[in-house]
Amino acid sequence: NISKVDFTVVGQEEYTITTVGSGPSYRVNEVHKVFIKYSPDDQYYTRARRVNPTNLEFDMDYYKTNQSKLDPIYTVQDNSVFIYPAPTEVVTEGIKMNIIYQPNDLTISSVESDIVIAPRFHRTIVSGIKYKIYALKQMMNESQLAKADYETAKLSMLRQM
């Protein structure tokens, strides 16, 4: 599952993410995208590039002071995201991250709110199930049509996140 996490930029390079959600907590699997506003006056967010520190030409200290705000980078280590250059101004919701998380296991007694998928995307789940059922019943034409609907719905859902 993908979720958005907003941080107020507070002049630091490290932002810790351990759980997601306002109710039950969910384990973070991967940081998918990071967007930054370096100033409250910035109209748009700049997308940061994910880098692997072992593949960089210089050590991380170099990037703390020499990386351009026009091409920010980030690394993920354990439960932290490190952003270079670090924001230097306080910006409310100055960092937006799309993260992929592992939802809690569902049981027979789970209710719809435990699923943690926005209601507007429930139809996407139905489309995916429909195509699988058609395939299991050997209804190949219906399965292919349902699969196409499901793939379209999935792309639409990802674009909205």
N, CA, C and O atoms as a DFTB+ gen file, in Angstrom:
644 C
 N C O
     1  1       0.840      -1.175       0.000
     2  2       0.000       0.000       0.000
     3  2       0.881       1.233       0.000
     4  3       1.981       1.219       0.551
     5  1       0.397       2.296      -0.617
     6  2       1.142       3.549      -0.690
     7  2       0.402       4.592       0.135
     8  3      -0.825       4.676       0.084
     9  1       1.143       5.377       0.887
    10  2       0.565       6.438       1.687
    11  2       1.439       7.675       1.554
    12  3       2.631       7.578       1.261
    13  1       0.834       8.846       1.772
    14  2       1.598      10.085       1.771
    15  2       1.888      10.486       3.203
    16  3       1.030      10.362       4.077
    17  1       3.092      10.963       3.441
    18  2       3.495      11.450       4.751
    19  2       4.037      12.857       4.552
    20  3       4.895      13.086       3.698
    21  1       3.534      13.796       5.340
    22  2       3.994      15.178       5.257
    23  2       4.814      15.519       6.497
    24  3       4.468      15.125       7.610
    25  1       5.895      16.250       6.293
    26  2       6.727      16.715       7.386
    27  2       6.831      18.224       7.309
    28  3       6.858      18.800       6.222
    29  1       6.890      18.852       8.452
    30  2       7.246      20.260       8.496
    31  2       8.764      20.310       8.471
    32  3       9.437      19.683       9.289
    33  1       9.282      21.059       7.529
    34  2      10.733      21.181       7.395
    35  2      11.238      21.995       8.577
    36  3      10.736      23.083       8.859
    37  1      12.231      21.454       9.258
    38  2      12.727      22.117      10.462
    39  2      14.241      22.295      10.447
    40  3      14.872      22.291      11.504
    41  1      14.828      22.449       9.273
    42  2      16.266      22.700       9.212
    43  2      17.118      21.514       9.605
    44  3      18.159      21.676      10.242
    45  1      16.686      20.329       9.234
    46  2      17.462      19.130       9.554
    47  2      17.543      18.255       8.316
    48  3      16.748      18.405       7.387
    49  1      18.494      17.348       8.304
    50  2      18.641      16.460       7.146
    51  2      17.965      15.114       7.361
    52  3      17.645      14.429       6.390
    53  1      17.739      14.718       8.615
    54  2      17.169      13.396       8.898
    55  2      15.700      13.494       9.306
    56  3      15.324      14.300      10.157
    57  1      14.882      12.650       8.675
    58  2      13.458      12.550       8.993
    59  2      13.152      11.077       9.227
    60  3      13.368      10.242       8.348
    61  1      12.652      10.767      10.409
    62  2      12.438       9.377      10.799
    63  2      11.006       8.955      10.525
    64  3      10.053       9.655      10.867
    65  1      10.877       7.789       9.897
    66  2       9.569       7.208       9.622
    67  2       9.599       5.783      10.149
    68  3      10.391       4.961       9.687
    69  1       8.755       5.497      11.098
    70  2       8.681       4.121      11.585
    71  2       7.314       3.528      11.327
    72  3       7.195       2.349      10.994
    73  1       6.273       4.347      11.479
    74  2       4.919       3.846      11.267
    75  2       4.113       4.868      10.499
    76  3       4.497       6.033      10.396
    77  1       2.993       4.422       9.961
    78  2       2.090       5.265       9.192
    79  2       0.703       5.086       9.760
    80  3       0.357       4.011      10.251
    81  1      -0.082       6.125       9.695
    82  2      -1.484       5.988      10.063
    83  2      -1.789       6.658      11.382
    84  3      -0.936       6.763      12.263
    85  1      -3.033       7.113      11.499
    86  2      -3.440       7.775      12.725
    87  2      -4.058       6.786      13.699
    88  3      -4.127       7.069      14.895
    89  1      -4.504       5.650      13.225
    90  2      -5.071       4.633      14.093
    91  2      -4.014       3.593      14.368
    92  3      -3.002       3.882      15.006
    93  1      -4.242       2.371      13.886
    94  2      -3.223       1.338      14.072
    95  2      -1.964       1.693      13.273
    96  3      -2.049       2.384      12.258
    97  1      -0.819       1.233      13.718
    98  2       0.414       1.564      13.016
    99  2       0.718       0.537      11.939
   100  3       0.326      -0.626      12.040
   101  1       1.428       0.987      10.895
   102  2       1.795       0.141       9.770
   103  2       3.283       0.252       9.545
   104  3       3.840       1.348       9.601
   105  1       3.928      -0.854       9.294
   106  2       5.372      -0.889       9.099
   107  2       5.737      -0.349       7.709
   108  3       5.144      -0.739       6.703
   109  1       6.705       0.539       7.677
   110  2       7.160       1.122       6.421
   111  2       8.073       0.135       5.722
   112  3       9.025      -0.368       6.318
   113  1       7.784      -0.146       4.447
   114  2       8.634      -1.039       3.660
   115  2       9.625      -0.260       2.796
   116  3      10.785      -0.650       2.666
   117  1       9.160       0.841       2.210
   118  2      10.012       1.551       1.257
   119  2       9.554       2.987       1.115
   120  3       8.357       3.271       1.145
   121  1      10.508       3.892       0.962
   122  2      10.195       5.271       0.612
   123  2      10.171       5.319      -0.902
   124  3      11.170       5.021      -1.556
   125  1       9.026       5.697      -1.459
   126  2       8.818       5.632      -2.904
   127  2       9.233       6.930      -3.602
   128  3       9.912       6.889      -4.629
   129  1       8.831       8.079      -3.053
   130  2       9.172       9.380      -3.638
   131  2       9.305      10.401      -2.520
   132  3       8.664      10.282      -1.475
   133  1      10.149      11.414      -2.752
   134  2      10.320      12.510      -1.801
   135  2      10.255      13.822      -2.576
   136  3      10.910      13.987      -3.605
   137  1       9.448      14.756      -2.059
   138  2       9.293      16.081      -2.655
   139  2       9.592      17.122      -1.579
   140  3       9.213      16.944      -0.421
   141  1      10.275      18.215      -1.958
   142  2      10.741      19.204      -0.990
   143  2      10.403      20.614      -1.450
   144  3      10.484      20.945      -2.633
   145  1      10.017      21.440      -0.467
   146  2       9.937      22.893      -0.652
   147  2      10.990      23.470       0.284
   148  3      10.950      23.223       1.490
   149  1      11.916      24.225      -0.251
   150  2      12.985      24.769       0.577
   151  2      12.626      26.110       1.207
   152  3      13.312      26.568       2.121
   153  1      11.563      26.739       0.729
   154  2      11.169      28.043       1.252
   155  2       9.650      28.118       1.318
   156  3       8.974      27.523       0.478
   157  1       9.091      28.838       2.299
   158  2       7.641      29.005       2.340
   159  2       7.112      29.713       1.090
   160  3       5.932      29.599       0.760
   161  1       7.994      30.447       0.395
   162  2       7.594      31.164      -0.817
   163  2       7.598      30.285      -2.066
   164  3       7.081      30.690      -3.108
   165  1       8.182      29.072      -1.971
   166  2       8.212      28.176      -3.129
   167  2       6.787      27.801      -3.515
   168  3       5.982      27.407      -2.670
   169  1       6.493      27.929      -4.787
   170  2       5.164      27.579      -5.267
   171  2       5.034      26.079      -5.493
   172  3       3.958      25.515      -5.295
   173  1       6.107      25.433      -5.899
   174  2       6.081      24.016      -6.240
   175  2       7.088      23.227      -5.405
   176  3       8.048      23.771      -4.860
   177  1       6.832      21.942      -5.331
   178  2       7.775      21.025      -4.694
   179  2       8.788      20.570      -5.732
   180  3       8.472      20.466      -6.917
   181  1      10.005      20.300      -5.282
   182  2      11.042      19.725      -6.129
   183  2      11.175      18.254      -5.760
   184  3      11.285      17.910      -4.583
   185  1      11.164      17.394      -6.762
   186  2      11.312      15.965      -6.486
   187  2      12.781      15.646      -6.259
   188  3      13.644      16.004      -7.061
   189  1      13.047      14.968      -5.155
   190  2      14.417      14.557      -4.830
   191  2      14.722      13.223      -5.503
   192  3      13.837      12.394      -5.717
   193  1      15.983      13.044      -5.825
   194  2      16.461      11.805      -6.434
   195  2      16.988      10.879      -5.356
   196  3      17.756      11.297      -4.489
   197  1      16.578       9.622      -5.410
   198  2      17.114       8.661      -4.445
   199  2      18.484       8.203      -4.926
   200  3      18.670       7.882      -6.100
   201  1      19.435       8.179      -4.008
   202  2      20.789       7.725      -4.341
   203  2      21.235       6.677      -3.337
   204  3      20.746       6.615      -2.209
   205  1      22.160       5.873      -3.769
   206  2      22.797       4.895      -2.896
   207  2      24.146       5.487      -2.485
   208  3      24.995       5.726      -3.344
   209  1      24.358       5.725      -1.198
   210  2      25.609       6.366      -0.761
   211  2      26.870       5.649      -1.223
   212  3      27.899       6.291      -1.434
   213  1      26.810       4.343      -1.383
   214  2      28.014       3.616      -1.798
   215  2      28.365       3.873      -3.268
   216  3      29.486       3.598      -3.695
   217  1      27.415       4.397      -4.037
   218  2      27.675       4.659      -5.456
   219  2      28.042       6.113      -5.741
   220  3      28.251       6.485      -6.896
   221  1      28.122       6.932      -4.702
   222  2      28.420       8.346      -4.907
   223  2      29.925       8.589      -4.986
   224  3      30.728       7.841      -4.427
   225  1      30.277       9.645      -5.691
   226  2      31.685       9.969      -5.886
   227  2      32.365      10.440      -4.595
   228  3      33.535      10.145      -4.352
   229  1      31.593      11.192      -3.758
   230  2      32.151      11.753      -2.522
   231  2      31.404      11.175      -1.322
   232  3      30.358      10.543      -1.474
   233  1      31.952      11.399      -0.132
   234  2      31.223      10.955       1.063
   235  2      30.040      11.894       1.308
   236  3      29.953      12.961       0.700
   237  1      29.135      11.495       2.195
   238  2      27.885      12.240       2.388
   239  2      28.122      13.653       2.898
   240  3      27.315      14.539       2.615
   241  1      29.187      13.896       3.633
   242  2      29.468      15.248       4.127
   243  2      29.594      16.247       2.968
   244  3      29.182      17.400       3.094
   245  1      30.150      15.812       1.870
   246  2      30.289      16.683       0.702
   247  2      28.917      17.163       0.221
   248  3      28.750      18.339      -0.102
   249  1      27.943      16.263       0.173
   250  2      26.619      16.582      -0.371
   251  2      25.802      17.458       0.579
   252  3      24.856      18.123       0.156
   253  1      26.167      17.456       1.857
   254  2      25.469      18.314       2.821
   255  2      25.591      19.786       2.446
   256  3      24.655      20.561       2.641
   257  1      26.735      20.165       1.911
   258  2      26.972      21.578       1.590
   259  2      27.056      21.871       0.099
   260  3      26.936      23.028      -0.304
   261  1      27.257      20.865      -0.718
   262  2      27.496      21.115      -2.144
   263  2      26.356      20.693      -3.071
   264  3      26.404      21.004      -4.261
   265  1      25.352      20.009      -2.577
   266  2      24.264      19.557      -3.439
   267  2      23.311      20.718      -3.720
   268  3      22.950      21.459      -2.805
   269  1      22.911      20.878      -4.956
   270  2      22.027      21.968      -5.363
   271  2      20.590      21.713      -4.910
   272  3      20.111      20.579      -4.946
   273  1      19.910      22.775      -4.486
   274  2      18.491      22.685      -4.149
   275  2      17.640      22.398      -5.381
   276  3      16.492      21.970      -5.262
   277  1      18.198      22.631      -6.550
   278  2      17.467      22.337      -7.792
   279  2      17.496      20.853      -8.124
   280  3      16.700      20.373      -8.931
   281  1      18.425      20.122      -7.493
   282  2      18.567      18.686      -7.715
   283  2      18.826      17.985      -6.381
   284  3      19.884      17.387      -6.189
   285  1      17.857      18.059      -5.454
   286  2      18.092      17.439      -4.152
   287  2      18.165      15.927      -4.264
   288  3      17.595      15.319      -5.171
   289  1      18.880      15.338      -3.320
   290  2      18.993      13.882      -3.273
   291  2      18.563      13.407      -1.894
   292  3      18.530      14.178      -0.935
   293  1      18.230      12.114      -1.813
   294  2      17.942      11.528      -0.505
   295  2      18.432      10.097      -0.465
   296  3      18.552       9.419      -1.485
   297  1      18.709       9.665       0.755
   298  2      19.074       8.269       1.002
   299  2      18.157       7.751       2.105
   300  3      17.614       8.514       2.903
   301  1      18.006       6.452       2.123
   302  2      17.201       5.817       3.162
   303  2      18.108       4.867       3.921
   304  3      18.747       3.994       3.334
   305  1      18.156       5.047       5.220
   306  2      18.958       4.179       6.074
   307  2      18.111       3.816       7.292
   308  3      17.697       4.685       8.060
   309  1      17.867       2.539       7.451
   310  2      17.007       2.042       8.523
   311  2      15.640       2.708       8.421
   312  3      14.958       2.558       7.407
   313  1      15.233       3.435       9.447
   314  2      13.922       4.094       9.446
   315  2      14.033       5.586       9.190
   316  3      13.122       6.339       9.535
   317  1      15.119       6.021       8.600
   318  2      15.330       7.449       8.390
   319  2      15.550       7.771       6.916
   320  3      16.111       6.979       6.158
   321  1      15.093       8.952       6.542
   322  2      15.339       9.510       5.219
   323  2      16.257      10.706       5.437
   324  3      15.956      11.585       6.245
   325  1      17.380      10.739       4.715
   326  2      18.330      11.833       4.806
   327  2      18.240      12.633       3.517
   328  3      18.343      12.079       2.422
   329  1      18.047      13.939       3.653
   330  2      17.844      14.821       2.499
   331  2      19.015      15.782       2.387
   332  3      19.433      16.401       3.366
   333  1      19.543      15.894       1.150
   334  2      20.668      16.787       0.876
   335  2      20.364      17.649      -0.333
   336  3      19.935      17.116      -1.356
   337  1      20.563      18.945      -0.264
   338  2      20.948      19.655       0.940
   339  2      19.783      19.704       1.921
   340  3      18.621      19.654       1.517
   341  1      20.093      19.801       3.194
   342  2      19.055      19.875       4.215
   343  2      18.330      21.209       4.088
   344  3      18.959      22.238       3.841
   345  1      17.024      21.196       4.254
   346  2      16.283      22.464       4.251
   347  2      16.786      23.361       5.388
   348  3      17.118      22.875       6.469
   349  1      16.838      24.659       5.135
   350  2      17.346      25.589       6.149
   351  2      16.264      26.504       6.706
   352  3      16.510      27.232       7.668
   353  1      15.072      26.478       6.117
   354  2      13.964      27.302       6.606
   355  2      12.845      26.400       7.096
   356  3      12.717      25.257       6.658
   357  1      12.040      26.921       8.005
   358  2      10.872      26.186       8.474
   359  2       9.767      26.337       7.436
   360  3       9.354      27.451       7.115
   361  1       9.288      25.201       6.909
   362  2       8.221      25.196       5.914
   363  2       7.195      24.141       6.348
   364  3       7.508      22.951       6.398
   365  1       5.982      24.577       6.657
   366  2       4.933      23.632       7.032
   367  2       4.631      22.745       5.839
   368  3       4.422      23.235       4.729
   369  1       4.607      21.444       6.066
   370  2       4.442      20.450       4.994
   371  2       5.457      20.668       3.877
   372  3       5.139      20.535       2.695
   373  1       6.671      21.002       4.269
   374  2       7.728      21.270       3.303
   375  2       8.319      20.025       2.679
   376  3       9.020      20.101       1.670
   377  1       8.036      18.867       3.281
   378  2       8.496      17.603       2.712
   379  2       7.301      16.683       2.591
   380  3       6.554      16.487       3.550
   381  1       7.126      16.125       1.420
   382  2       6.076      15.137       1.192
   383  2       6.757      13.859       0.731
   384  3       7.606      13.875      -0.160
   385  1       6.374      12.760       1.349
   386  2       6.939      11.466       0.971
   387  2       5.810      10.513       0.638
   388  3       4.805      10.443       1.345
   389  1       5.991       9.789      -0.439
   390  2       5.111       8.668      -0.733
   391  2       5.852       7.432      -0.253
   392  3       6.976       7.156      -0.674
   393  1       5.209       6.703       0.627
   394  2       5.856       5.523       1.186
   395  2       5.016       4.289       0.914
   396  3       3.793       4.367       0.797
   397  1       5.674       3.170       0.818
   398  2       4.991       1.891       0.676
   399  2       5.084       1.215       2.030
   400  3       6.170       1.076       2.593
   401  1       3.946       0.798       2.546
   402  2       3.939       0.217       3.871
   403  2       3.266      -1.140       3.874
   404  3       2.490      -1.484       2.982
   405  1       3.589      -1.895       4.905
   406  2       3.014      -3.228       5.097
   407  2       1.822      -3.087       6.029
   408  3       2.009      -2.821       7.216
   409  1       0.602      -3.257       5.529
   410  2      -0.556      -3.123       6.408
   411  2      -0.624      -4.283       7.400
   412  3      -0.030      -5.342       7.197
   413  1      -1.351      -4.049       8.451
   414  2      -1.557      -5.120       9.427
   415  2      -2.349      -6.243       8.785
   416  3      -3.123      -6.016       7.856
   417  1      -2.154      -7.453       9.280
   418  2      -2.892      -8.596       8.758
   419  2      -4.378      -8.444       9.046
   420  3      -4.776      -7.972      10.111
   421  1      -5.187      -8.852       8.080
   422  2      -6.636      -8.822       8.255
   423  2      -7.110     -10.190       8.712
   424  3      -6.517     -11.216       8.377
   425  1      -8.182     -10.186       9.477
   426  2      -8.786     -11.431       9.947
   427  2     -10.253     -11.442       9.544
   428  3     -10.759     -10.470       8.983
   429  1     -10.921     -12.530       9.831
   430  2     -12.329     -12.650       9.499
   431  2     -13.167     -11.600      10.234
   432  3     -14.251     -11.239       9.776
   433  1     -12.667     -11.111      11.371
   434  2     -13.420     -10.112      12.132
   435  2     -13.021      -8.673      11.774
   436  3     -13.537      -7.727      12.369
   437  1     -12.118      -8.501      10.819
   438  2     -11.718      -7.155      10.398
   439  2     -12.899      -6.438       9.754
   440  3     -13.727      -7.044       9.074
   441  1     -12.950      -5.140       9.986
   442  2     -14.003      -4.323       9.384
   443  2     -13.394      -3.498       8.258
   444  3     -12.173      -3.421       8.128
   445  1     -14.247      -2.883       7.448
   446  2     -13.771      -2.152       6.270
   447  2     -12.738      -1.090       6.633
   448  3     -11.782      -0.889       5.884
   449  1     -12.907      -0.414       7.752
   450  2     -11.954       0.635       8.132
   451  2     -10.557       0.084       8.429
   452  3      -9.582       0.835       8.396
   453  1     -10.448      -1.212       8.716
   454  2      -9.133      -1.830       8.958
   455  2      -8.325      -1.974       7.674
   456  3      -7.108      -2.151       7.730
   457  1      -8.977      -1.901       6.529
   458  2      -8.307      -2.126       5.251
   459  2      -7.367      -0.977       4.906
   460  3      -6.369      -1.195       4.218
   461  1      -7.651       0.213       5.354
   462  2      -6.830       1.403       5.160
   463  2      -6.587       1.705       3.680
   464  3      -5.480       2.069       3.283
   465  1      -7.595       1.555       2.906
   466  2      -7.558       1.970       1.506
   467  2      -8.707       2.948       1.341
   468  3      -9.838       2.655       1.729
   469  1      -8.424       4.097       0.772
   470  2      -9.457       5.122       0.617
   471  2     -10.666       4.536      -0.114
   472  3     -10.504       3.802      -1.088
   473  1     -11.868       4.855       0.348
   474  2     -13.080       4.308      -0.279
   475  2     -13.148       4.536      -1.795
   476  3     -13.733       3.724      -2.512
   477  1     -12.560       5.625      -2.284
   478  2     -12.622       5.880      -3.727
   479  2     -11.845       4.828      -4.530
   480  3     -12.008       4.736      -5.746
   481  1     -10.990       4.025      -3.847
   482  2     -10.213       2.996      -4.530
   483  2     -10.777       1.592      -4.328
   484  3     -10.219       0.630      -4.855
   485  1     -11.850       1.457      -3.593
   486  2     -12.421       0.131      -3.358
   487  2     -12.851      -0.534      -4.668
   488  3     -12.760      -1.754      -4.804
   489  1     -13.312       0.256      -5.619
   490  2     -13.724      -0.287      -6.917
   491  2     -12.531      -0.956      -7.625
   492  3     -12.706      -1.940      -8.343
   493  1     -11.342      -0.427      -7.422
   494  2     -10.138      -1.025      -8.011
   495  2      -9.931      -2.435      -7.473
   496  3      -9.574      -3.346      -8.220
   497  1     -10.156      -2.608      -6.184
   498  2     -10.016      -3.938      -5.577
   499  2     -11.028      -4.897      -6.194
   500  3     -10.703      -6.038      -6.523
   501  1     -12.247      -4.420      -6.344
   502  2     -13.298      -5.256      -6.938
   503  2     -12.903      -5.657      -8.363
   504  3     -13.095      -6.807      -8.758
   505  1     -12.357      -4.725      -9.128
   506  2     -11.930      -5.034     -10.504
   507  2     -10.860      -6.119     -10.515
   508  3     -10.891      -7.016     -11.356
   509  1      -9.921      -6.039      -9.588
   510  2      -8.869      -7.044      -9.521
   511  2      -9.401      -8.415      -9.148
   512  3      -8.969      -9.427      -9.701
   513  1     -10.327      -8.450      -8.222
   514  2     -10.921      -9.728      -7.813
   515  2     -11.738     -10.320      -8.953
   516  3     -11.703     -11.527      -9.196
   517  1     -12.475      -9.457      -9.648
   518  2     -13.326      -9.916     -10.748
   519  2     -12.503     -10.614     -11.830
   520  3     -12.879     -11.673     -12.333
   521  1     -11.384     -10.005     -12.170
   522  2     -10.556     -10.620     -13.222
   523  2      -9.984     -11.960     -12.763
   524  3      -9.879     -12.888     -13.565
   525  1      -9.616     -12.076     -11.495
   526  2      -9.102     -13.351     -10.973
   527  2     -10.184     -14.434     -10.970
   528  3      -9.916     -15.587     -11.308
   529  1     -11.396     -14.058     -10.590
   530  2     -12.497     -15.032     -10.566
   531  2     -12.792     -15.538     -11.972
   532  3     -12.955     -16.740     -12.183
   533  1     -12.861     -14.611     -12.943
   534  2     -13.092     -15.034     -14.334
   535  2     -12.001     -15.996     -14.797
   536  3     -12.296     -16.993     -15.458
   537  1     -10.763     -15.712     -14.462
   538  2      -9.652     -16.582     -14.865
   539  2      -9.791     -17.969     -14.232
   540  3      -9.578     -18.980     -14.901
   541  1     -10.147     -18.018     -12.951
   542  2     -10.329     -19.303     -12.278
   543  2     -11.465     -20.114     -12.892
   544  3     -11.425     -21.344     -12.904
   545  1     -12.474     -19.415     -13.399
   546  2     -13.622     -20.099     -14.017
   547  2     -13.385     -20.379     -15.505
   548  3     -14.286     -20.822     -16.216
   549  1     -12.155     -20.111     -15.961
   550  2     -11.781     -20.340     -17.367
   551  2     -12.601     -19.479     -18.332
   552  3     -12.802     -19.872     -19.481
   553  1     -13.067     -18.335     -17.892
   554  2     -13.812     -17.391     -18.736
   555  2     -12.798     -16.359     -19.249
   556  3     -12.727     -15.230     -18.762
   557  1     -12.024     -16.787     -20.242
   558  2     -10.847     -16.027     -20.648
   559  2     -11.174     -14.659     -21.259
   560  3     -10.472     -13.689     -20.970
   561  1     -12.202     -14.551     -22.085
   562  2     -12.550     -13.241     -22.671
   563  2     -12.930     -12.250     -21.578
   564  3     -12.453     -11.115     -21.562
   565  1     -13.796     -12.693     -20.661
   566  2     -14.219     -11.832     -19.561
   567  2     -13.028     -11.484     -18.666
   568  3     -12.912     -10.362     -18.174
   569  1     -12.146     -12.471     -18.465
   570  2     -10.971     -12.253     -17.633
   571  2     -10.067     -11.177     -18.241
   572  3      -9.583     -10.300     -17.525
   573  1      -9.840     -11.239     -19.539
   574  2      -8.982     -10.256     -20.200
   575  2      -9.573      -8.857     -20.139
   576  3      -8.852      -7.884     -19.918
   577  1     -10.890      -8.753     -20.335
   578  2     -11.551      -7.442     -20.246
   579  2     -11.470      -6.898     -18.815
   580  3     -11.179      -5.720     -18.605
   581  1     -11.731      -7.765     -17.841
   582  2     -11.670      -7.343     -16.447
   583  2     -10.238      -6.964     -16.054
   584  3     -10.031      -6.027     -15.283
   585  1      -9.263      -7.687     -16.578
   586  2      -7.866      -7.367     -16.283
   587  2      -7.501      -5.993     -16.834
   588  3      -6.815      -5.217     -16.170
   589  1      -7.955      -5.695     -18.037
   590  2      -7.696      -4.377     -18.628
   591  2      -8.329      -3.274     -17.778
   592  3      -7.713      -2.231     -17.558
   593  1      -9.551      -3.497     -17.303
   594  2     -10.206      -2.524     -16.424
   595  2      -9.406      -2.344     -15.135
   596  3      -9.224      -1.226     -14.653
   597  1      -8.938      -3.454     -14.590
   598  2      -8.169      -3.421     -13.347
   599  2      -6.862      -2.648     -13.529
   600  3      -6.510      -1.818     -12.691
   601  1      -6.151      -2.915     -14.608
   602  2      -4.879      -2.226     -14.852
   603  2      -5.098      -0.730     -15.035
   604  3      -4.306       0.075     -14.547
   605  1      -6.156      -0.354     -15.728
   606  2      -6.488       1.064     -15.909
   607  2      -6.806       1.711     -14.566
   608  3      -6.342       2.813     -14.272
   609  1      -7.602       1.017     -13.754
   610  2      -7.968       1.539     -12.430
   611  2      -6.737       1.671     -11.538
   612  3      -6.626       2.636     -10.782
   613  1      -5.802       0.704     -11.615
   614  2      -4.574       0.761     -10.819
   615  2      -3.730       1.980     -11.195
   616  3      -3.234       2.690     -10.319
   617  1      -3.569       2.219     -12.487
   618  2      -2.793       3.371     -12.940
   619  2      -3.425       4.664     -12.476
   620  3      -2.731       5.579     -12.031
   621  1      -4.737       4.743     -12.578
   622  2      -5.453       5.937     -12.128
   623  2      -5.240       6.149     -10.636
   624  3      -5.014       7.274     -10.190
   625  1      -5.313       5.079      -9.872
   626  2      -5.119       5.157      -8.435
   627  2      -3.704       5.645      -8.105
   628  3      -3.538       6.506      -7.241
   629  1      -2.700       5.114      -8.771
   630  2      -1.316       5.521      -8.503
   631  2      -1.077       6.982      -8.858
   632  3      -0.323       7.671      -8.170
   633  1      -1.711       7.461      -9.925
   634  2      -1.552       8.857     -10.319
   635  2      -2.137       9.810      -9.272
   636  3      -1.663      10.933      -9.104
   637  1      -3.163       9.345      -8.581
   638  2      -3.825      10.181      -7.582
   639  2      -3.103      10.208      -6.250
   640  3      -3.461      10.983      -5.364
   641  1      -2.075       9.358      -6.098
   642  2      -1.388       9.277      -4.809
   643  2      -0.178      10.180      -4.767
   644  3       0.517      10.233      -3.752
